[in-house]
Short mmCIF file of N, CA and C in Angstrom, two decimals:
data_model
loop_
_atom_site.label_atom_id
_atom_site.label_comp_id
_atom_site.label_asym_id
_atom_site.label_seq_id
_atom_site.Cartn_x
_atom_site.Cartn_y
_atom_site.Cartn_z
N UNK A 652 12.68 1.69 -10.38
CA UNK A 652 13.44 0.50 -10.05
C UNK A 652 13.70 0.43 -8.56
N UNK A 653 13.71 -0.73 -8.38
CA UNK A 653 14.34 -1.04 -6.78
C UNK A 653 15.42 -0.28 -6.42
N UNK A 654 15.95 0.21 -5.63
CA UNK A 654 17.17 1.17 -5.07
C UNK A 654 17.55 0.06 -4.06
N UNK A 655 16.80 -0.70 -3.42
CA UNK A 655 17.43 -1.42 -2.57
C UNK A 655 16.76 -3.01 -1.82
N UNK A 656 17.23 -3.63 -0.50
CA UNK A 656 16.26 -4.60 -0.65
C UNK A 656 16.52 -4.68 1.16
N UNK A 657 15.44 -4.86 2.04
CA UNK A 657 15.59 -5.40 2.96
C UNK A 657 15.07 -6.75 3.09
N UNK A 658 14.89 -7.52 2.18
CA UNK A 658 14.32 -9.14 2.09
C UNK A 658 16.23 -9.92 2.39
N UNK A 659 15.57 -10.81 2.79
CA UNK A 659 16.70 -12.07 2.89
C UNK A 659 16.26 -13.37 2.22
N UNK A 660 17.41 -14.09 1.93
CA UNK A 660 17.49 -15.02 1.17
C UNK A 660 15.84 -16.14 1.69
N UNK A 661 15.25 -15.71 3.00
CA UNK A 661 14.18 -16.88 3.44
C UNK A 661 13.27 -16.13 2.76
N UNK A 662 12.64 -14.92 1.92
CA UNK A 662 11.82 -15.18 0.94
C UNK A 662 10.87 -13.75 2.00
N UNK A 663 9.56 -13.69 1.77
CA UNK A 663 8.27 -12.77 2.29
C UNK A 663 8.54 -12.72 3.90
N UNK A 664 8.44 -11.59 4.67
CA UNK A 664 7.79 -10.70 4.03
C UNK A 664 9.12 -9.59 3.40
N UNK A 665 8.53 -8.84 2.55
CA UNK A 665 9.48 -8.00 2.16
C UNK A 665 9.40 -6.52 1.78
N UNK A 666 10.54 -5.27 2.02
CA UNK A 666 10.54 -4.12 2.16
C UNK A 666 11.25 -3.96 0.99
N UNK A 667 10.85 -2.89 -0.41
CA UNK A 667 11.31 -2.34 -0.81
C UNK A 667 11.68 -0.84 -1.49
N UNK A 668 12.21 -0.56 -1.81
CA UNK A 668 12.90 0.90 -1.59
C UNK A 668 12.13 1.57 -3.40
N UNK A 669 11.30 2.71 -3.52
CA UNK A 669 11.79 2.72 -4.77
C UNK A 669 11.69 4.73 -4.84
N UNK A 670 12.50 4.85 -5.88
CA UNK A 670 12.05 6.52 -6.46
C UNK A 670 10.83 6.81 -7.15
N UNK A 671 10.22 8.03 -6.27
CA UNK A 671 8.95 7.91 -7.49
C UNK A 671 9.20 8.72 -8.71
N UNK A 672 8.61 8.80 -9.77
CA UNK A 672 9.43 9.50 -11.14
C UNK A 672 8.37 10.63 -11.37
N UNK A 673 9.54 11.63 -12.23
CA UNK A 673 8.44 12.76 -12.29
C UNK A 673 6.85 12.97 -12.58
N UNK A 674 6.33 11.35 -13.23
CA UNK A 674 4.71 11.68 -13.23
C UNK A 674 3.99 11.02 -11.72
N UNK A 675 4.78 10.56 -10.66
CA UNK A 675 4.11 10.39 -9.57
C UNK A 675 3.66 8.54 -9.83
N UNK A 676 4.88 7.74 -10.50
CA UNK A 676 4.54 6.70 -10.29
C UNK A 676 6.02 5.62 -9.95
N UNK A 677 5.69 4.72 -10.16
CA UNK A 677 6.88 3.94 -9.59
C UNK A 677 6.93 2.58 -10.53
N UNK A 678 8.06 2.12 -10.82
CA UNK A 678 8.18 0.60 -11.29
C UNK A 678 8.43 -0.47 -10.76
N UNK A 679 7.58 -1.72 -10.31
CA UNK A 679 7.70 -2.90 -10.29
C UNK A 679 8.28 -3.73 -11.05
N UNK A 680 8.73 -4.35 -11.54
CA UNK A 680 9.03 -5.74 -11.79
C UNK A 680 8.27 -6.95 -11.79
N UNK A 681 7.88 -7.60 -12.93
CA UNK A 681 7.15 -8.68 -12.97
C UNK A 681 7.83 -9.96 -12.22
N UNK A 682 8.88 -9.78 -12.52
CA UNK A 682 9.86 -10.60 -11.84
C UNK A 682 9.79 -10.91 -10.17
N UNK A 683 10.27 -9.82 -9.73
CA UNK A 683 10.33 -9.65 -8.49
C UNK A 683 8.81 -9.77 -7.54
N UNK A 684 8.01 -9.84 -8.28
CA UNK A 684 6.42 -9.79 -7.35
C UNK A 684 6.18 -11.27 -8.17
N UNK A 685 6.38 -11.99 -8.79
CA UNK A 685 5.53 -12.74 -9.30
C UNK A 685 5.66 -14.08 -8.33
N UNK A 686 6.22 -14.50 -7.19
CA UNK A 686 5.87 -15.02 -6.24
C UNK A 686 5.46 -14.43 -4.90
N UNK A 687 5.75 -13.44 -4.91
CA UNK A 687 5.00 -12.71 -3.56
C UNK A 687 3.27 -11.82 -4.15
N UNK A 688 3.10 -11.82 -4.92
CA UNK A 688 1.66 -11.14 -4.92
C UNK A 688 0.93 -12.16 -6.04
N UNK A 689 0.26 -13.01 -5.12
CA UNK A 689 -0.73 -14.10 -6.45
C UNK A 689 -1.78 -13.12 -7.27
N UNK A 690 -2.06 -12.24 -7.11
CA UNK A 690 -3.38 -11.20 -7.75
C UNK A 690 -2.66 -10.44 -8.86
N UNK A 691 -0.91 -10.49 -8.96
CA UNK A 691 -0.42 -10.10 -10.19
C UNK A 691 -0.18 -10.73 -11.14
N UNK A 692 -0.38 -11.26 -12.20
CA UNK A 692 -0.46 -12.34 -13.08
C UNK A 692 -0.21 -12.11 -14.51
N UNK A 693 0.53 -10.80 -14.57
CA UNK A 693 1.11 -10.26 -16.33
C UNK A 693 -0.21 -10.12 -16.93
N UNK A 694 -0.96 -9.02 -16.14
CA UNK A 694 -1.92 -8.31 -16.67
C UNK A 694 -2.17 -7.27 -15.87
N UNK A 695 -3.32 -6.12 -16.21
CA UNK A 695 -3.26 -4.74 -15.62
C UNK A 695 -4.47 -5.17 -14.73
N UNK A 696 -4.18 -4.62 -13.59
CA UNK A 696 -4.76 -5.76 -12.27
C UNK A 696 -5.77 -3.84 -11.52
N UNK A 697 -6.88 -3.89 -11.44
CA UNK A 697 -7.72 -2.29 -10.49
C UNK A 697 -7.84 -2.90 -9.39
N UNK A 698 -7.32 -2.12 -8.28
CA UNK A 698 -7.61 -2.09 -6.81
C UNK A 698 -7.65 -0.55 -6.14
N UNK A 699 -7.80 -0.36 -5.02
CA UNK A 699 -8.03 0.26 -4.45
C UNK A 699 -6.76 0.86 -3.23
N UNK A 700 -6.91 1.76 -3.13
CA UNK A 700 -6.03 2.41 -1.92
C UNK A 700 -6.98 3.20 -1.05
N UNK A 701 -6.29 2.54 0.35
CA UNK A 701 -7.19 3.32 2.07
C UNK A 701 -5.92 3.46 2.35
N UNK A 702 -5.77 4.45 3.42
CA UNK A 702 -5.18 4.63 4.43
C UNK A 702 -4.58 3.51 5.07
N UNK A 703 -3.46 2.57 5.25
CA UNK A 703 -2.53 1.73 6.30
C UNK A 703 -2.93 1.91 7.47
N UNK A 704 -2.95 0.93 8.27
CA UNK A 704 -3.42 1.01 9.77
C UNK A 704 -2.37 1.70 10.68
N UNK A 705 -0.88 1.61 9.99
CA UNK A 705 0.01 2.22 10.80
C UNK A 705 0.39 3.43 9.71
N UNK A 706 0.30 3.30 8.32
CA UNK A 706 0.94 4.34 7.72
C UNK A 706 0.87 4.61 6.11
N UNK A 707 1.60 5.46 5.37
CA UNK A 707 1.15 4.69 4.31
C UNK A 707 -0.31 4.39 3.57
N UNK A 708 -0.41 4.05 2.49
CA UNK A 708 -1.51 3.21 1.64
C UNK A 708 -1.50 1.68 1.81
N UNK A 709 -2.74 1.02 2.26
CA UNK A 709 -2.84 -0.39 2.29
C UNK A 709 -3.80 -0.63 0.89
N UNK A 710 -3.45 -1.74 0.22
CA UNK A 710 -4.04 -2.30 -1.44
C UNK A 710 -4.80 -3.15 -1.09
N UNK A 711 -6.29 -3.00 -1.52
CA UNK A 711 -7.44 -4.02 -1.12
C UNK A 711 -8.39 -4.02 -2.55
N UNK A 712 -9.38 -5.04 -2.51
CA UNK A 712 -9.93 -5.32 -3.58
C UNK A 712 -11.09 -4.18 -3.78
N UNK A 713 -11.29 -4.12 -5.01
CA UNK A 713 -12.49 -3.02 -5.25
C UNK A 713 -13.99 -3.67 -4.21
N UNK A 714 -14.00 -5.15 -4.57
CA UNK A 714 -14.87 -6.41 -3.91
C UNK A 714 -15.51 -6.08 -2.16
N UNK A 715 -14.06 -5.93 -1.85
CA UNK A 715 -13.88 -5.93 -0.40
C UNK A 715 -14.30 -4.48 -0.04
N UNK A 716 -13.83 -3.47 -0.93
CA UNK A 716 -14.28 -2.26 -0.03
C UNK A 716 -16.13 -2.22 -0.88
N UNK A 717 -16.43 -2.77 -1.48
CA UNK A 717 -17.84 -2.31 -2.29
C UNK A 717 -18.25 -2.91 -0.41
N UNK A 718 -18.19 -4.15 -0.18
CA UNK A 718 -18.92 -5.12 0.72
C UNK A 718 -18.60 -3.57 1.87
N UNK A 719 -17.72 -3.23 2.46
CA UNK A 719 -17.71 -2.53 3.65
C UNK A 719 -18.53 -1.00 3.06
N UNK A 720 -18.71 -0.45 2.07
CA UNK A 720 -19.44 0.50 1.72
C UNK A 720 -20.86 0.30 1.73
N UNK A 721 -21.43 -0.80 1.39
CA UNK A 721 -22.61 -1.29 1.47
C UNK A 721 -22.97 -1.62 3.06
N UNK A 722 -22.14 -2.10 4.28
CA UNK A 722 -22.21 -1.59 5.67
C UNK A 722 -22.95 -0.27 5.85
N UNK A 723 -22.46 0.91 5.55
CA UNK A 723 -22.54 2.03 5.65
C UNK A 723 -23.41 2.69 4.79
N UNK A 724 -25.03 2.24 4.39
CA UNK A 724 -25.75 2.63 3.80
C UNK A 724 -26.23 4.36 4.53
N UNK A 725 -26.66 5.21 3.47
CA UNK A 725 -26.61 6.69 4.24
C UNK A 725 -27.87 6.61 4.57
N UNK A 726 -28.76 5.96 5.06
CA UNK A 726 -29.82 5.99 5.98
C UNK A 726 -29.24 5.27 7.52
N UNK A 727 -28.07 4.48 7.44
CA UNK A 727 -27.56 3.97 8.56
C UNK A 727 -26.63 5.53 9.26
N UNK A 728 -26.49 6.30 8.57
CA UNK A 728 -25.40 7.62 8.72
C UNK A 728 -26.38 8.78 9.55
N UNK A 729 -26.62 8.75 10.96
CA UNK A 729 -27.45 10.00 10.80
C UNK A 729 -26.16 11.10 11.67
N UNK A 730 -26.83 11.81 12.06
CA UNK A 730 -26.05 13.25 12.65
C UNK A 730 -25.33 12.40 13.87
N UNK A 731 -25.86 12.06 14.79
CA UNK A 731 -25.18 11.16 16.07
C UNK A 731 -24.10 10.11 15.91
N UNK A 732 -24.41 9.88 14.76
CA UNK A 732 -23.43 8.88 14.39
C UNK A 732 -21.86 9.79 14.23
N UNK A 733 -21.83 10.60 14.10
CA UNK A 733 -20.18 11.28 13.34
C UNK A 733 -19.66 11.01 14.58
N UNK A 734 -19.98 10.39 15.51
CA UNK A 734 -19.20 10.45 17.07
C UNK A 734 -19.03 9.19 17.50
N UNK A 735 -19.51 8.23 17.01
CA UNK A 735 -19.34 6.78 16.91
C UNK A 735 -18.22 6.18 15.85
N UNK A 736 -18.36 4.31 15.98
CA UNK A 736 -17.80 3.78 14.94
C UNK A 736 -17.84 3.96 13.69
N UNK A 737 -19.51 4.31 13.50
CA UNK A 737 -20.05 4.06 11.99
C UNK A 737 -19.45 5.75 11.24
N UNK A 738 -19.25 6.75 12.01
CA UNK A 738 -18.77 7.93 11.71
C UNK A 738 -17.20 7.83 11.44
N UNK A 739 -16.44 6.71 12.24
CA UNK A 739 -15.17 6.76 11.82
C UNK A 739 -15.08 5.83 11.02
N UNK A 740 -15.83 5.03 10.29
CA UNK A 740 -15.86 3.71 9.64
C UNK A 740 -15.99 4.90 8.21
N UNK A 741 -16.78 5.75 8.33
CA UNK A 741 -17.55 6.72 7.11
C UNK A 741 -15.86 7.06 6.57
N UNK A 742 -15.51 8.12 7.32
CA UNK A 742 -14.29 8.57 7.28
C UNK A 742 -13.44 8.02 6.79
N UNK A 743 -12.80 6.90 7.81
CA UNK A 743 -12.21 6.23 6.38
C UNK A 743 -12.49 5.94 4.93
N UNK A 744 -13.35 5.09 4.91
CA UNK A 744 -13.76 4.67 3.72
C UNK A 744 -13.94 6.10 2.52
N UNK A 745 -13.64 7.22 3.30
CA UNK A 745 -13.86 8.80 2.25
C UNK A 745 -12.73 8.72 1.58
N UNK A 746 -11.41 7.79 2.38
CA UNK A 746 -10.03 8.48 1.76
C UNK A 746 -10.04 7.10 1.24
N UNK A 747 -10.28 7.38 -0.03
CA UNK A 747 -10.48 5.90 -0.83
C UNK A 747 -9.59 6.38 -2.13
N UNK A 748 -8.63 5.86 -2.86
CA UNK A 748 -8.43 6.40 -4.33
C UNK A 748 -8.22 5.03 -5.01
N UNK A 749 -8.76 5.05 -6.26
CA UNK A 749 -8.40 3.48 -7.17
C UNK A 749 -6.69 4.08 -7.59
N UNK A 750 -6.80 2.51 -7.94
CA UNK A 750 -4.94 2.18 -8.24
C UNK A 750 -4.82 1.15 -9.00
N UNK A 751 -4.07 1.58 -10.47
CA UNK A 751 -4.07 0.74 -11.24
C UNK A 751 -2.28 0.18 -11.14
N UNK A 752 -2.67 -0.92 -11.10
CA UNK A 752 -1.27 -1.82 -11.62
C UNK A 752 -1.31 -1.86 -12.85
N UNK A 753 -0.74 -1.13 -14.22
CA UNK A 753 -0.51 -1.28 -15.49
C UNK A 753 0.34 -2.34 -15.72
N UNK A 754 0.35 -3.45 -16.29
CA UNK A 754 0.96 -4.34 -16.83
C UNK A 754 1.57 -4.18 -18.22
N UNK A 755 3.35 -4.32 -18.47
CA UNK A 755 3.35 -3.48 -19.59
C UNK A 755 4.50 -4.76 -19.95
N UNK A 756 4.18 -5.39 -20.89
CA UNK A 756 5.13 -7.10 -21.42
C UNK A 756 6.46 -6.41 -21.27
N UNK A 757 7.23 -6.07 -21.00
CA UNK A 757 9.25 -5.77 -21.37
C UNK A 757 9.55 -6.75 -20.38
N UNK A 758 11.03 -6.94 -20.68
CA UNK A 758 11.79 -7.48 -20.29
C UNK A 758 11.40 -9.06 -19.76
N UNK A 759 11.88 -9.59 -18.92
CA UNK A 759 11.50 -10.79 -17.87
C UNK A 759 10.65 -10.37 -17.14
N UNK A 760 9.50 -11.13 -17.38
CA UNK A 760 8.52 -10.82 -16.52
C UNK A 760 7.57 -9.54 -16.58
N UNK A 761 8.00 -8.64 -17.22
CA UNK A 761 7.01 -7.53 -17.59
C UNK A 761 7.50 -6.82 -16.19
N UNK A 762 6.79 -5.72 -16.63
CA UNK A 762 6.86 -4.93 -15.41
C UNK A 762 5.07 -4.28 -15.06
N UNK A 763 5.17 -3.63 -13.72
CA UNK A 763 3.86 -3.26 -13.73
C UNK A 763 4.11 -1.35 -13.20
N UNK A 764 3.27 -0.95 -13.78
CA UNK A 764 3.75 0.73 -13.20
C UNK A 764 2.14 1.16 -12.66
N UNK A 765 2.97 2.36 -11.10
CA UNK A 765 1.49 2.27 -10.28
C UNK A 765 1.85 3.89 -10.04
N UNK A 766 0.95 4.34 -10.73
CA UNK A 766 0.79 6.18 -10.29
C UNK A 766 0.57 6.23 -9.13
N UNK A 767 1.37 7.02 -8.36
CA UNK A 767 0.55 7.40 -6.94
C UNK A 767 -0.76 7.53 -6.57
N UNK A 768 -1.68 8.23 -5.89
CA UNK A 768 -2.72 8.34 -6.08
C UNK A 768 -2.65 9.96 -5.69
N UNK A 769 -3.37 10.70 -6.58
CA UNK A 769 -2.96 12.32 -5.84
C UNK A 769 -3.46 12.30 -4.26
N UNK A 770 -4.79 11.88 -4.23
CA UNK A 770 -5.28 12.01 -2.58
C UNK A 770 -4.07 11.79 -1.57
N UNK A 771 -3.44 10.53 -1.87
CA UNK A 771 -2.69 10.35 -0.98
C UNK A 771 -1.48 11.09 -0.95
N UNK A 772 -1.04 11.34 -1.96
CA UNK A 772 0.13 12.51 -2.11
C UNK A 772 -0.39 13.44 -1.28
N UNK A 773 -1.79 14.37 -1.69
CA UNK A 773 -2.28 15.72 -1.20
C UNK A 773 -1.99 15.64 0.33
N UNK A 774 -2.59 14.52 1.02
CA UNK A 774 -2.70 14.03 2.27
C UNK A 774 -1.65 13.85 3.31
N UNK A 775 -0.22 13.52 2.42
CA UNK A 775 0.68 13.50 3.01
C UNK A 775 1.39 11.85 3.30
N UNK A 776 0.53 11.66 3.01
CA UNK A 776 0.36 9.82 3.00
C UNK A 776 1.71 9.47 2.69
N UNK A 777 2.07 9.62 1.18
CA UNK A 777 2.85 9.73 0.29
C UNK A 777 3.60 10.83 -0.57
N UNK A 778 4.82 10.17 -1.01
CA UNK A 778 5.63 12.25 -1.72
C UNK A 778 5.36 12.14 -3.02
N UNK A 779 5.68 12.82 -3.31
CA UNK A 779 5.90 13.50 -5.05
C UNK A 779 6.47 13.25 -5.53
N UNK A 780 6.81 13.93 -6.96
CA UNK A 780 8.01 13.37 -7.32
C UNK A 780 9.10 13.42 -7.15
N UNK A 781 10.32 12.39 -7.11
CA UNK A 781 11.88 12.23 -6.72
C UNK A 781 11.55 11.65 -5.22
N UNK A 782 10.23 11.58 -4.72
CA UNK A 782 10.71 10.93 -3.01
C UNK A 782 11.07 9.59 -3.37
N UNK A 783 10.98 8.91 -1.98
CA UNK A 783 11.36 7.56 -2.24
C UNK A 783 9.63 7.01 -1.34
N UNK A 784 10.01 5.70 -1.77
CA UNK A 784 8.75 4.72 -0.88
C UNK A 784 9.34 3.53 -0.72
N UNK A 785 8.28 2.94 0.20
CA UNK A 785 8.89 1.51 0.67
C UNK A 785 7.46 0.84 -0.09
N UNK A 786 7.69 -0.29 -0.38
CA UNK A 786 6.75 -1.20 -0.68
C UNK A 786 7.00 -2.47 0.06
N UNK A 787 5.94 -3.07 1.00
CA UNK A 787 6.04 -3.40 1.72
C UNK A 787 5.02 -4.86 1.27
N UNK A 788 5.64 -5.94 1.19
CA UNK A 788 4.50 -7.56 1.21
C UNK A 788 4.45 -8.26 1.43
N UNK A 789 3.49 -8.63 2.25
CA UNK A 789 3.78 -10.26 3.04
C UNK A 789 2.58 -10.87 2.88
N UNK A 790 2.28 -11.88 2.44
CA UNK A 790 1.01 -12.56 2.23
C UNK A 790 -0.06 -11.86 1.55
N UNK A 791 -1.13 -11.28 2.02
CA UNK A 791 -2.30 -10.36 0.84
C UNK A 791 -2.19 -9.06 1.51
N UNK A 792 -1.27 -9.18 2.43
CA UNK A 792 -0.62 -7.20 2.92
C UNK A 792 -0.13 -6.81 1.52
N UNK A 793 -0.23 -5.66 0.84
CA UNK A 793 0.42 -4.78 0.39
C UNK A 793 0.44 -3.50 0.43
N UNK A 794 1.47 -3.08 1.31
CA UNK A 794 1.19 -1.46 1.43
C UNK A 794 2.46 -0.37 0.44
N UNK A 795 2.25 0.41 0.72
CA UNK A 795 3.09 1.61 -0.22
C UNK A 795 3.22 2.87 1.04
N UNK A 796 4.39 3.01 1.73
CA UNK A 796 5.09 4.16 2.53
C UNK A 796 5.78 5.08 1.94
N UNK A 797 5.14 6.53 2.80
CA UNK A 797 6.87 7.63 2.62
C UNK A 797 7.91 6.60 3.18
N UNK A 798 9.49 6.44 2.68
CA UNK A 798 10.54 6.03 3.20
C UNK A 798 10.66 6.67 4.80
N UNK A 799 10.19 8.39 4.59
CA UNK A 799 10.48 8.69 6.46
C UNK A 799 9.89 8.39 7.21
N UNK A 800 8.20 8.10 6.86
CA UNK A 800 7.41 7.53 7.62
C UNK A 800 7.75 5.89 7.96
N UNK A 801 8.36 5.48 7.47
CA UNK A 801 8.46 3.60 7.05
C UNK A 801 9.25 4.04 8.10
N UNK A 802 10.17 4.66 7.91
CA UNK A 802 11.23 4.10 9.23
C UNK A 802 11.35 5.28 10.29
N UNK A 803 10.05 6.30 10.88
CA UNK A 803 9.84 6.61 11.84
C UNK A 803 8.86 5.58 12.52
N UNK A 804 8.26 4.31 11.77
CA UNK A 804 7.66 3.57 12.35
C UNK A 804 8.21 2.76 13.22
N UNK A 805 9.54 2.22 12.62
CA UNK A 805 10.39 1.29 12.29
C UNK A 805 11.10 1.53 14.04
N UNK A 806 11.73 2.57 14.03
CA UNK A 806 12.15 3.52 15.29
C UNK A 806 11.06 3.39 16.55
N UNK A 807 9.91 3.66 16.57
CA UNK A 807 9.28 3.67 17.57
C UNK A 807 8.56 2.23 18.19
N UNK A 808 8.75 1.30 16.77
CA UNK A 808 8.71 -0.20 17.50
C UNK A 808 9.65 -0.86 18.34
N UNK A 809 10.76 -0.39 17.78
CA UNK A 809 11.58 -1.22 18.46
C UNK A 809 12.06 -2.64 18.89
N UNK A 810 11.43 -2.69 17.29
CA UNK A 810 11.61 -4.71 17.26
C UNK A 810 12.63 -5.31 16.90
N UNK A 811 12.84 -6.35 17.66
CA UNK A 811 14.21 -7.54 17.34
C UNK A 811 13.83 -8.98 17.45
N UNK A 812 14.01 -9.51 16.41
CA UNK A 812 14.46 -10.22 16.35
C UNK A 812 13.67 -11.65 17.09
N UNK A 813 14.60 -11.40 18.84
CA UNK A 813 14.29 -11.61 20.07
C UNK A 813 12.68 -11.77 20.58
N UNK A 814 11.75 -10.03 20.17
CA UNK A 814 10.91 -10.05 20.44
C UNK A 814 9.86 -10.93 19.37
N UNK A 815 10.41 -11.06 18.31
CA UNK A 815 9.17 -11.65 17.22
C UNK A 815 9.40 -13.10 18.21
N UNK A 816 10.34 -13.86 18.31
CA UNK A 816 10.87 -15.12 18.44
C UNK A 816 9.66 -15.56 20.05
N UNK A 817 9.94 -14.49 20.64
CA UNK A 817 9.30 -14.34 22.27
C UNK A 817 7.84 -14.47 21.87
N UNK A 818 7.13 -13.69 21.07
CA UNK A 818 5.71 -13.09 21.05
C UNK A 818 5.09 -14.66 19.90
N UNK A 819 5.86 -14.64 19.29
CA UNK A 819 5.13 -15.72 18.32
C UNK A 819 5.50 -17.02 18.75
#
């Protein structure tokens, strides 16, 4: 369950707080996502987890990473390459784990439950069980943070307010 909410009454994007439970997964709410994530629709939804550009697991389509794997055919991969783009493009795409959104009918709205992924646990990405995470969504962003990582990010930006208002 949610522990907490940094959303405001104007709606996306939004941060939330949850415990993960002793099998290494977490509960959503059908409720609570069913206007912020159009790809959830009260059914059990397969995607994928990479690495976040800042932190964390970012949620992308099986679709989308087949198309960037097919980039990276292993005749395009030779030895010279591990020192280039196509070597760090490889790399990533290694720390790949699927992720199921289980869709399970209770209550309003159903709920959806999402096992961690061990890689990313192993990795550090994400904790175990009893940590906390942030779930994080704004438009077709969806990521999944350690809570300490979320807000050692949070700390070294140093954003207000002020600056979104300035920059955008």
């Amino acid at each position: 369950m949610a522990r907490g909410s940094i959303a405001g009454p104007l709606g996306p994007p939004i941060a939330r707080l949850y415990r993960v439970e002793d099998s290494n997964r977490i509960r959503l709410t059908g409720e609570e996502l069913k206007d912020l994530v159009p790809w959830l629709s009260g059914e059990t939804v397969e995607r994928v987890a990479v690495p976040g550009p800042r932190g964390g697991i970012i949620v992308t389509t099986v679709d989308v990473l087949g198309q960037a794997l097919a980039l990276l055919e292993p005749e395009n991969l030779q030895e010279e390459s591990a020192g280039g783009r196509r070597g760090d493009y490889a790399r990533f795409l290694g720390m790949r784990w699927p992720l199921t959104f289980a869709f399970e009918p209770r209550g309003k709205g159903g709920r959806y439950t999402i096992t961690l992924p061990e890689g990313a646990r192993r990795f550090g990405l994400l904790p175990g069980p009893e940590g906390e995470v942030v779930v994080f969504i704004s438009g077709m962003i969806f990521e999944i943070w350690d809570r300490d990582d979320w807000l050692k990010h949070h700390k070294t930006q140093a954003l207000t307010v002020d600056h979104i208002l300035r920059d955008l």
